[in-house]
PDB file of C-alpha atoms in Angstrom:
ATOM      1  CA  UNK A1309      -0.774 -32.169  -9.869  1.00 48.00           C
ATOM      2  CA  UNK A1310      -3.749 -33.795  -7.921  1.00 48.00           C
ATOM      3  CA  UNK A1311      -7.139 -32.200  -7.859  1.00 47.00           C
ATOM      4  CA  UNK A1312      -6.694 -31.987  -3.757  1.00 50.00           C
ATOM      5  CA  UNK A1313      -3.443 -29.888  -4.333  1.00 49.00           C
ATOM      6  CA  UNK A1314      -5.381 -27.519  -6.797  1.00 53.00           C
ATOM      7  CA  UNK A1315      -8.363 -26.967  -4.359  1.00 52.00           C
ATOM      8  CA  UNK A1316      -5.674 -26.096  -1.730  1.00 52.00           C
ATOM      9  CA  UNK A1317      -3.808 -23.955  -3.782  1.00 61.00           C
ATOM     10  CA  UNK A1318      -7.182 -22.254  -4.734  1.00 79.00           C
ATOM     11  CA  UNK A1319      -8.128 -21.695  -1.242  1.00 74.00           C
ATOM     12  CA  UNK A1320      -4.891 -20.382  -0.122  1.00 77.00           C
ATOM     13  CA  UNK A1321      -5.148 -18.091  -3.151  1.00 85.00           C
ATOM     14  CA  UNK A1322      -8.482 -16.838  -1.948  1.00 90.00           C
ATOM     15  CA  UNK A1323      -7.362 -16.087   1.652  1.00 91.00           C
ATOM     16  CA  UNK A1324      -4.503 -13.916   0.472  1.00 90.00           C
ATOM     17  CA  UNK A1325      -6.917 -12.045  -1.872  1.00 93.00           C
ATOM     18  CA  UNK A1326      -9.216 -11.616   0.794  1.00 94.00           C
ATOM     19  CA  UNK A1327      -6.365 -10.421   3.072  1.00 93.00           C
ATOM     20  CA  UNK A1328      -5.386  -7.923   0.035  1.00 92.00           C
ATOM     21  CA  UNK A1329      -8.779  -6.842   0.294  1.00 95.00           C
ATOM     22  CA  UNK A1330      -8.868  -6.010   4.002  1.00 96.00           C
ATOM     23  CA  UNK A1331      -5.816  -4.526   3.934  1.00 95.00           C
ATOM     24  CA  UNK A1332      -7.053  -2.029   1.109  1.00 94.00           C
ATOM     25  CA  UNK A1333      -9.939  -1.402   3.072  1.00 96.00           C
ATOM     26  CA  UNK A1334      -7.815  -0.716   6.075  1.00 96.00           C
ATOM     27  CA  UNK A1335      -5.310   1.698   4.274  1.00 96.00           C
ATOM     28  CA  UNK A1336      -8.671   3.823   3.687  1.00 97.00           C
ATOM     29  CA  UNK A1337      -9.308   4.057   7.231  1.00 97.00           C
ATOM     30  CA  UNK A1338      -5.735   5.142   8.291  1.00 97.00           C
ATOM     31  CA  UNK A1339      -5.415   9.068   9.008  1.00 97.00           C
ATOM     32  CA  UNK A1340      -2.495   9.419   6.959  1.00 97.00           C
ATOM     33  CA  UNK A1341      -4.462   8.097   3.764  1.00 98.00           C
ATOM     34  CA  UNK A1342      -7.729  10.138   4.524  1.00 98.00           C
ATOM     35  CA  UNK A1343      -5.121  13.283   4.862  1.00 98.00           C
ATOM     36  CA  UNK A1344      -3.722  12.678   1.485  1.00 98.00           C
ATOM     37  CA  UNK A1345      -7.246  12.374   0.095  1.00 98.00           C
ATOM     38  CA  UNK A1346      -8.225  15.556   1.325  1.00 98.00           C
ATOM     39  CA  UNK A1347      -5.432  17.516   0.542  1.00 98.00           C
ATOM     40  CA  UNK A1348      -5.521  16.090  -2.740  1.00 98.00           C
ATOM     41  CA  UNK A1349      -8.866  17.421  -3.090  1.00 98.00           C
ATOM     42  CA  UNK A1350      -7.975  20.845  -1.835  1.00 98.00           C
ATOM     43  CA  UNK A1351      -5.189  20.997  -4.722  1.00 98.00           C
ATOM     44  CA  UNK A1352      -7.682  20.157  -7.515  1.00 98.00           C
ATOM     45  CA  UNK A1353     -10.362  22.781  -5.937  1.00 98.00           C
ATOM     46  CA  UNK A1354      -7.717  25.625  -5.589  1.00 98.00           C
ATOM     47  CA  UNK A1355      -7.830  27.743  -8.658  1.00 98.00           C
ATOM     48  CA  UNK A1356      -4.443  29.387  -7.765  1.00 98.00           C
ATOM     49  CA  UNK A1357      -2.809  26.274  -7.292  1.00 98.00           C
ATOM     50  CA  UNK A1358      -4.245  24.687 -10.844  1.00 98.00           C
ATOM     51  CA  UNK A1359      -2.909  28.005 -12.182  1.00 98.00           C
ATOM     52  CA  UNK A1360       0.666  27.539 -10.936  1.00 98.00           C
ATOM     53  CA  UNK A1361       0.351  23.633 -11.989  1.00 98.00           C
ATOM     54  CA  UNK A1362      -0.286  24.840 -15.228  1.00 98.00           C
ATOM     55  CA  UNK A1363       2.492  27.601 -15.374  1.00 98.00           C
ATOM     56  CA  UNK A1364       4.982  24.734 -14.240  1.00 98.00           C
ATOM     57  CA  UNK A1365       3.665  22.274 -16.849  1.00 98.00           C
ATOM     58  CA  UNK A1366       4.137  24.754 -19.565  1.00 98.00           C
ATOM     59  CA  UNK A1367       7.371  25.848 -18.885  1.00 97.00           C
ATOM     60  CA  UNK A1368       8.529  22.395 -18.110  1.00 97.00           C
ATOM     61  CA  UNK A1369       7.041  21.540 -21.839  1.00 97.00           C
ATOM     62  CA  UNK A1370       8.663  24.158 -23.366  1.00 96.00           C
ATOM     63  CA  UNK A1371      12.241  23.607 -21.699  1.00 97.00           C
ATOM     64  CA  UNK A1372      11.478  19.814 -22.780  1.00 96.00           C
ATOM     65  CA  UNK A1373      11.023  20.806 -26.194  1.00 96.00           C
ATOM     66  CA  UNK A1374      13.969  23.531 -26.342  1.00 95.00           C
ATOM     67  CA  UNK A1375      16.244  21.014 -24.811  1.00 94.00           C
ATOM     68  CA  UNK A1376      15.350  18.404 -27.780  1.00 94.00           C
ATOM     69  CA  UNK A1377      16.060  20.789 -30.293  1.00 95.00           C
ATOM     70  CA  UNK A1378      19.352  22.065 -28.447  1.00 93.00           C
ATOM     71  CA  UNK A1379      18.208  25.264 -27.461  1.00 93.00           C
ATOM     72  CA  UNK A1380      18.003  24.800 -24.049  1.00 91.00           C
ATOM     73  CA  UNK A1381      19.937  27.041 -21.668  1.00 94.00           C
ATOM     74  CA  UNK A1382      20.383  27.471 -18.011  1.00 95.00           C
ATOM     75  CA  UNK A1383      17.984  30.560 -17.982  1.00 95.00           C
ATOM     76  CA  UNK A1384      15.095  28.193 -18.977  1.00 95.00           C
ATOM     77  CA  UNK A1385      15.951  25.577 -16.463  1.00 96.00           C
ATOM     78  CA  UNK A1386      15.871  28.286 -14.031  1.00 97.00           C
ATOM     79  CA  UNK A1387      12.395  29.292 -14.888  1.00 97.00           C
ATOM     80  CA  UNK A1388      11.225  25.844 -14.674  1.00 97.00           C
ATOM     81  CA  UNK A1389      12.714  25.429 -11.130  1.00 98.00           C
ATOM     82  CA  UNK A1390      11.268  28.439 -10.089  1.00 98.00           C
ATOM     83  CA  UNK A1391       7.963  27.806 -11.177  1.00 98.00           C
ATOM     84  CA  UNK A1392       8.288  24.687  -9.077  1.00 98.00           C
ATOM     85  CA  UNK A1393       9.367  26.186  -6.076  1.00 98.00           C
ATOM     86  CA  UNK A1394       6.469  28.832  -6.562  1.00 98.00           C
ATOM     87  CA  UNK A1395       4.332  25.881  -6.714  1.00 98.00           C
ATOM     88  CA  UNK A1396       5.571  24.084  -3.532  1.00 98.00           C
ATOM     89  CA  UNK A1397       5.720  26.992  -1.807  1.00 98.00           C
ATOM     90  CA  UNK A1398       1.758  27.506  -1.850  1.00 98.00           C
ATOM     91  CA  UNK A1399       0.519  26.260   1.274  1.00 98.00           C
ATOM     92  CA  UNK A1400      -2.253  24.376  -0.157  1.00 98.00           C
ATOM     93  CA  UNK A1401       0.264  22.196  -2.477  1.00 98.00           C
ATOM     94  CA  UNK A1402       2.780  22.224   0.515  1.00 98.00           C
ATOM     95  CA  UNK A1403       0.232  20.159   2.642  1.00 98.00           C
ATOM     96  CA  UNK A1404      -0.328  17.992  -0.281  1.00 98.00           C
ATOM     97  CA  UNK A1405       3.225  17.278  -0.681  1.00 98.00           C
ATOM     98  CA  UNK A1406       3.911  16.667   3.163  1.00 98.00           C
ATOM     99  CA  UNK A1407       0.577  14.477   3.230  1.00 98.00           C
ATOM    100  CA  UNK A1408       1.968  12.384   0.101  1.00 98.00           C
ATOM    101  CA  UNK A1409       5.615  12.248   1.761  1.00 98.00           C
ATOM    102  CA  UNK A1410       3.665  10.561   4.851  1.00 98.00           C
ATOM    103  CA  UNK A1411       1.513   7.992   3.028  1.00 98.00           C
ATOM    104  CA  UNK A1412       4.529   6.936   1.258  1.00 97.00           C
ATOM    105  CA  UNK A1413       6.470   6.412   4.506  1.00 96.00           C
ATOM    106  CA  UNK A1414       3.692   4.578   5.988  1.00 96.00           C
ATOM    107  CA  UNK A1415       3.355   2.517   2.809  1.00 95.00           C
ATOM    108  CA  UNK A1416       7.105   1.432   3.254  1.00 94.00           C
ATOM    109  CA  UNK A1417       6.399   0.505   6.693  1.00 94.00           C
ATOM    110  CA  UNK A1418       3.691  -1.609   5.444  1.00 93.00           C
ATOM    111  CA  UNK A1419       6.000  -3.060   2.602  1.00 90.00           C
ATOM    112  CA  UNK A1420       8.481  -3.944   5.534  1.00 90.00           C
ATOM    113  CA  UNK A1421       5.910  -6.137   7.410  1.00 90.00           C
ATOM    114  CA  UNK A1422       4.819  -7.828   4.399  1.00 88.00           C
ATOM    115  CA  UNK A1423       8.363  -8.458   2.474  1.00 86.00           C
ATOM    116  CA  UNK A1424       9.579  -9.568   6.238  1.00 87.00           C
ATOM    117  CA  UNK A1425       8.215 -13.262   6.061  1.00 87.00           C
ATOM    118  CA  UNK A1426       8.806 -13.664   2.264  1.00 84.00           C
ATOM    119  CA  UNK A1427      12.746 -12.785   2.580  1.00 78.00           C
ATOM    120  CA  UNK A1428      12.379 -10.419  -0.299  1.00 76.00           C
ATOM    121  CA  UNK A1429      11.430  -6.665  -0.752  1.00 76.00           C
ATOM    122  CA  UNK A1430       7.604  -7.350  -1.966  1.00 65.00           C
ATOM    123  CA  UNK A1431       7.162  -4.061  -3.884  1.00 70.00           C
ATOM    124  CA  UNK A1432      10.578  -3.309  -4.628  1.00 68.00           C
ATOM    125  CA  UNK A1433      11.312  -6.722  -6.321  1.00 62.00           C
ATOM    126  CA  UNK A1434       7.798  -8.294  -7.232  1.00 54.00           C
ATOM    127  CA  UNK A1435       7.749  -6.499 -10.580  1.00 55.00           C
ATOM    128  CA  UNK A1436      11.327  -6.665 -11.361  1.00 51.00           C
ATOM    129  CA  UNK A1437      12.830  -9.110 -13.749  1.00 51.00           C
ATOM    130  CA  UNK A1438      16.544  -8.722 -13.859  1.00 52.00           C
ATOM    131  CA  UNK A1439      17.636  -7.125 -10.458  1.00 49.00           C
ATOM    132  CA  UNK A1440      21.084  -7.836  -8.838  1.00 46.00           C
TER     133      UNK A1440
END
């Protein structure tokens, strides 16, 4: 490999790096991203939501331990599911989940645009070693 080829590759790498940084900056300006960040902060600031998260996590942990020891039953599973539903039903958490879904959908669209000229699902296959 020649020095000229190495220099060209390095320039191409820098151009791709610059585009990736620009994409990251553009994403932070997207309304879907700002909505996600704001709703995440609202979840973190809401004591009632935090209490419901703690309740859900506690019940889930207890269920996982019971399942490992063979003591889990349908009633315990239902308690976990009910706690999760109470958490998701809270308006602040519901807004967060909706914002998260919207942002993920937007990211999927961006992934499609990035993947199109590559003839590969950029995010779906870029880190996988052994896919069919």
